[in-house]
Amino acid sequence: MSHPFEVLRQLPVRVRPELRETADTYICRLAVANHLKPSYLHCFIAGPSLWFGKPRLDRLAELAGRTRGDLQRCFTDPSLLLFRPQTREEQDAEGVRSELFFRVQRDAENRELSVRVLSERHGVSRHTIRRALDAPRLADHELTRRRPPSVIVPLKYLIDPLLDEGLDPKEIWVRVINQHHIVVPFTPLTNYAKEWHASRVRELPSFEIPQNQ
């Protein structure tokens, strides 16, 4: 839902959504028709505190002057069927749970610890330990970080030159959507930028400092 003190008004120019397009492409077309930067409109529709996240269908419907049903029937984004985004607390809790499950699975496999010992070691209930052991095995974090996310690979030709220019992920996100009308998923972009910079550091030649004789 919108902020209680925020009033969303329909934009002057209405744009008809096309069948099987994504919300991102529709937002870009809506922005251009109303002489707005796509980055600004996309962030505004995503809303606080998820400015670079998935657009909110309820906010988009109000600004576009369309019903949610009309947009749902046209868009191909399954995640937009959920009107309420995760709060920051929910995102943090999900991240903590994933990290816990990863550590429990690692200890169970490498150290062959019992459920009781795992429960005492990680300070959680045995029920939580069993849930972690029954959950899908998570990939090793380090290996996952070194592999570019699949959604980033087709866009590397746009992203890498901007990283060479010294732009940070937010600046890259804004540049790409405004110039190319392509929305780069922000979390994979941030992870890719970190690995890109780390790989450049690893590739720097090492120099030996001559010892004074």
Short mmCIF file of C-alpha atoms in Angstrom, two decimals:
data_model
loop_
_atom_site.label_atom_id
_atom_site.label_comp_id
_atom_site.label_asym_id
_atom_site.label_seq_id
_atom_site.Cartn_x
_atom_site.Cartn_y
_atom_site.Cartn_z
CA MET A 1 0.00 0.00 0.00
CA SER A 2 1.06 3.60 -0.47
CA HIS A 3 2.41 5.77 2.32
CA PRO A 4 -0.55 7.16 4.34
CA PHE A 5 0.48 10.75 3.60
CA GLU A 6 1.32 10.15 -0.06
CA VAL A 7 -1.19 10.97 -2.78
CA LEU A 8 -0.60 9.24 -6.12
CA ARG A 9 -2.11 11.00 -9.11
CA GLN A 10 -2.56 9.66 -12.62
CA LEU A 11 0.06 10.84 -15.08
CA PRO A 12 -1.17 13.17 -17.85
CA VAL A 13 -0.44 10.79 -20.73
CA ARG A 14 -1.95 7.30 -20.53
CA VAL A 15 -0.12 4.46 -22.26
CA ARG A 16 -1.82 1.23 -23.24
CA PRO A 17 0.03 -1.85 -21.93
CA GLU A 18 0.97 -4.41 -24.56
CA LEU A 19 0.28 -8.10 -24.17
CA ARG A 20 3.24 -10.12 -22.84
CA GLU A 21 5.46 -7.14 -22.06
CA THR A 22 7.17 -6.70 -18.70
CA ALA A 23 6.40 -4.07 -16.13
CA ASP A 24 9.88 -2.62 -16.65
CA THR A 25 9.39 -2.00 -20.37
CA TYR A 26 5.93 -0.54 -19.74
CA ILE A 27 7.32 1.84 -17.11
CA CYS A 28 9.99 3.02 -19.55
CA ARG A 29 7.35 3.69 -22.23
CA LEU A 30 5.13 5.45 -19.69
CA ALA A 31 8.05 7.63 -18.56
CA VAL A 32 9.03 8.66 -22.10
CA ALA A 33 5.41 9.52 -22.98
CA ASN A 34 5.23 11.79 -19.93
CA HIS A 35 8.70 13.35 -20.45
CA LEU A 36 10.15 11.72 -17.33
CA LYS A 37 13.41 9.87 -16.86
CA PRO A 38 12.70 6.12 -16.71
CA SER A 39 15.02 5.81 -13.70
CA TYR A 40 13.00 8.37 -11.75
CA LEU A 41 9.63 6.80 -12.52
CA HIS A 42 10.82 3.26 -11.88
CA CYS A 43 12.25 4.20 -8.46
CA PHE A 44 9.11 6.13 -7.59
CA ILE A 45 6.89 3.16 -8.47
CA ALA A 46 9.11 0.74 -6.51
CA GLY A 47 8.68 3.11 -3.58
CA PRO A 48 10.48 3.37 -0.26
CA SER A 49 12.54 1.56 0.92
CA LEU A 50 13.03 -0.54 -2.23
CA TRP A 51 13.88 2.21 -4.71
CA PHE A 52 15.89 -0.11 -6.97
CA GLY A 53 13.68 -3.17 -6.46
CA LYS A 54 10.69 -4.63 -8.24
CA PRO A 55 7.99 -2.09 -9.20
CA ARG A 56 4.82 -2.08 -7.11
CA LEU A 57 1.78 -3.04 -9.17
CA ASP A 58 -0.61 -1.02 -7.01
CA ARG A 59 1.44 2.18 -7.41
CA LEU A 60 1.91 1.60 -11.14
CA ALA A 61 -1.82 1.08 -11.64
CA GLU A 62 -2.65 4.39 -9.94
CA LEU A 63 -0.06 6.38 -11.90
CA ALA A 64 -0.91 4.76 -15.24
CA GLY A 65 -4.69 5.11 -14.80
CA ARG A 66 -5.17 1.37 -15.30
CA THR A 67 -6.63 -1.33 -13.11
CA ARG A 68 -4.43 -3.94 -11.50
CA GLY A 69 -6.31 -6.62 -13.40
CA ASP A 70 -5.61 -5.00 -16.76
CA LEU A 71 -1.88 -4.82 -15.98
CA GLN A 72 -1.77 -8.37 -14.63
CA ARG A 73 -3.33 -9.75 -17.79
CA CYS A 74 -0.67 -8.07 -19.94
CA PHE A 75 2.49 -8.40 -17.89
CA THR A 76 4.71 -11.46 -17.81
CA ASP A 77 6.25 -10.68 -14.39
CA PRO A 78 5.01 -13.35 -11.94
CA SER A 79 6.44 -11.50 -8.94
CA LEU A 80 4.14 -8.55 -9.62
CA LEU A 81 1.16 -10.64 -8.55
CA LEU A 82 2.25 -9.91 -4.98
CA PHE A 83 1.18 -6.38 -4.17
CA ARG A 84 3.11 -6.02 -0.90
CA PRO A 85 6.91 -6.07 -1.15
CA GLN A 86 9.09 -7.52 1.58
CA THR A 87 9.96 -5.10 4.34
CA ARG A 88 13.59 -4.47 5.25
CA GLU A 89 13.11 -6.58 8.39
CA GLU A 90 11.77 -9.49 6.33
CA GLN A 91 14.69 -9.23 3.90
CA ASP A 92 17.18 -9.21 6.79
CA ALA A 93 15.47 -12.20 8.43
CA GLU A 94 15.55 -14.14 5.16
CA GLY A 95 19.25 -13.43 4.73
CA VAL A 96 20.02 -14.50 8.30
CA ARG A 97 18.04 -17.73 7.85
CA SER A 98 19.84 -18.58 4.60
CA GLU A 99 23.22 -17.99 6.25
CA LEU A 100 22.22 -20.14 9.25
CA PHE A 101 21.02 -22.99 7.03
CA PHE A 102 24.27 -22.84 5.06
CA ARG A 103 26.41 -23.09 8.23
CA VAL A 104 24.29 -25.91 9.66
CA GLN A 105 24.52 -27.92 6.44
CA ARG A 106 28.28 -27.34 6.24
CA ASP A 107 28.85 -28.47 9.83
CA ALA A 108 26.61 -31.51 9.39
CA GLU A 109 28.48 -32.62 6.26
CA ASN A 110 32.06 -31.74 7.20
CA ARG A 111 32.00 -32.55 10.92
CA GLU A 112 29.23 -35.16 11.01
CA LEU A 113 27.62 -33.51 14.06
CA SER A 114 24.34 -34.76 15.52
CA VAL A 115 21.15 -32.70 15.61
CA ARG A 116 21.61 -32.15 19.36
CA VAL A 117 25.18 -30.90 18.96
CA LEU A 118 24.23 -28.71 16.00
CA SER A 119 21.40 -27.21 18.06
CA GLU A 120 23.78 -26.35 20.90
CA ARG A 121 26.50 -25.12 18.55
CA HIS A 122 24.25 -22.68 16.64
CA GLY A 123 21.96 -21.72 19.52
CA VAL A 124 18.70 -22.69 17.81
CA SER A 125 16.05 -25.35 18.38
CA ARG A 126 16.37 -28.90 17.08
CA HIS A 127 13.30 -28.22 14.95
CA THR A 128 15.19 -25.41 13.18
CA ILE A 129 18.21 -27.68 12.71
CA ARG A 130 16.02 -30.34 11.09
CA ARG A 131 14.49 -27.70 8.79
CA ALA A 132 17.99 -26.61 7.77
CA LEU A 133 19.04 -30.19 7.05
CA ASP A 134 15.90 -30.83 5.00
CA ALA A 135 16.28 -27.61 3.00
CA PRO A 136 17.91 -27.64 -0.49
CA ARG A 137 21.68 -27.62 -0.27
CA LEU A 138 23.09 -24.13 -0.77
CA ALA A 139 26.03 -23.52 -3.08
CA ASP A 140 29.31 -22.49 -1.52
CA HIS A 141 29.17 -18.71 -1.03
CA GLU A 142 32.63 -18.05 -2.42
CA LEU A 143 32.05 -20.06 -5.58
CA THR A 144 28.66 -18.40 -6.10
CA ARG A 145 30.18 -14.92 -5.82
CA ARG A 146 32.86 -15.69 -8.41
CA ARG A 147 30.28 -16.73 -11.01
CA PRO A 148 28.50 -13.81 -12.74
CA PRO A 149 24.72 -14.04 -12.18
CA SER A 150 22.97 -15.37 -15.28
CA VAL A 151 20.84 -12.21 -15.56
CA ILE A 152 24.02 -10.11 -15.76
CA VAL A 153 25.84 -12.10 -18.46
CA PRO A 154 23.78 -10.76 -21.42
CA LEU A 155 24.30 -7.20 -20.14
CA LYS A 156 28.04 -7.31 -19.53
CA TYR A 157 28.66 -5.42 -22.77
CA LEU A 158 26.79 -2.47 -21.20
CA ILE A 159 27.98 -2.85 -17.61
CA ASP A 160 31.72 -3.48 -18.00
CA PRO A 161 32.51 -0.18 -19.81
CA LEU A 162 30.64 1.72 -17.10
CA LEU A 163 32.63 -0.06 -14.41
CA ASP A 164 35.76 0.96 -16.32
CA GLU A 165 34.53 4.56 -16.08
CA GLY A 166 34.40 4.23 -12.29
CA LEU A 167 30.61 4.27 -11.91
CA ASP A 168 29.09 2.58 -8.87
CA PRO A 169 26.09 0.16 -9.14
CA LYS A 170 23.48 2.88 -8.57
CA GLU A 171 25.00 5.09 -11.27
CA ILE A 172 25.19 2.12 -13.65
CA TRP A 173 21.56 1.19 -12.97
CA VAL A 174 20.43 4.76 -13.72
CA ARG A 175 22.59 5.09 -16.85
CA VAL A 176 21.43 1.80 -18.37
CA ILE A 177 17.71 2.33 -17.81
CA ASN A 178 17.80 5.94 -19.02
CA GLN A 179 19.90 5.29 -22.13
CA HIS A 180 18.83 1.77 -23.10
CA HIS A 181 15.46 1.29 -21.32
CA ILE A 182 16.82 -1.87 -19.71
CA VAL A 183 16.33 -2.49 -16.00
CA VAL A 184 19.28 -4.34 -14.47
CA PRO A 185 18.36 -6.33 -11.32
CA PHE A 186 20.11 -4.33 -8.63
CA THR A 187 21.30 -7.04 -6.22
CA PRO A 188 22.97 -9.16 -8.95
CA LEU A 189 24.46 -5.96 -10.37
CA THR A 190 25.95 -5.05 -6.98
CA ASN A 191 27.38 -8.54 -6.50
CA TYR A 192 28.83 -8.53 -10.01
CA ALA A 193 30.44 -5.11 -9.47
CA LYS A 194 32.12 -6.34 -6.26
CA GLU A 195 33.52 -9.39 -8.02
CA TRP A 196 34.57 -7.30 -11.04
CA HIS A 197 36.60 -4.97 -8.82
CA ALA A 198 38.04 -7.90 -6.85
CA SER A 199 39.17 -9.59 -10.07
CA ARG A 200 40.92 -6.40 -11.18
CA VAL A 201 42.81 -6.29 -7.89
CA ARG A 202 43.87 -9.93 -8.32
CA GLU A 203 45.12 -9.17 -11.84
CA LEU A 204 47.40 -6.30 -10.77
CA PRO A 205 51.06 -7.19 -11.28
CA SER A 206 53.14 -7.54 -8.15
CA PHE A 207 56.32 -5.54 -7.81
CA GLU A 208 59.27 -6.40 -5.63
CA ILE A 209 60.76 -3.54 -3.68
CA PRO A 210 64.54 -3.67 -4.03
CA GLN A 211 66.38 -4.17 -0.79
CA ASN A 212 69.01 -1.61 0.14
CA GLN A 213 72.39 -3.29 -0.03
#
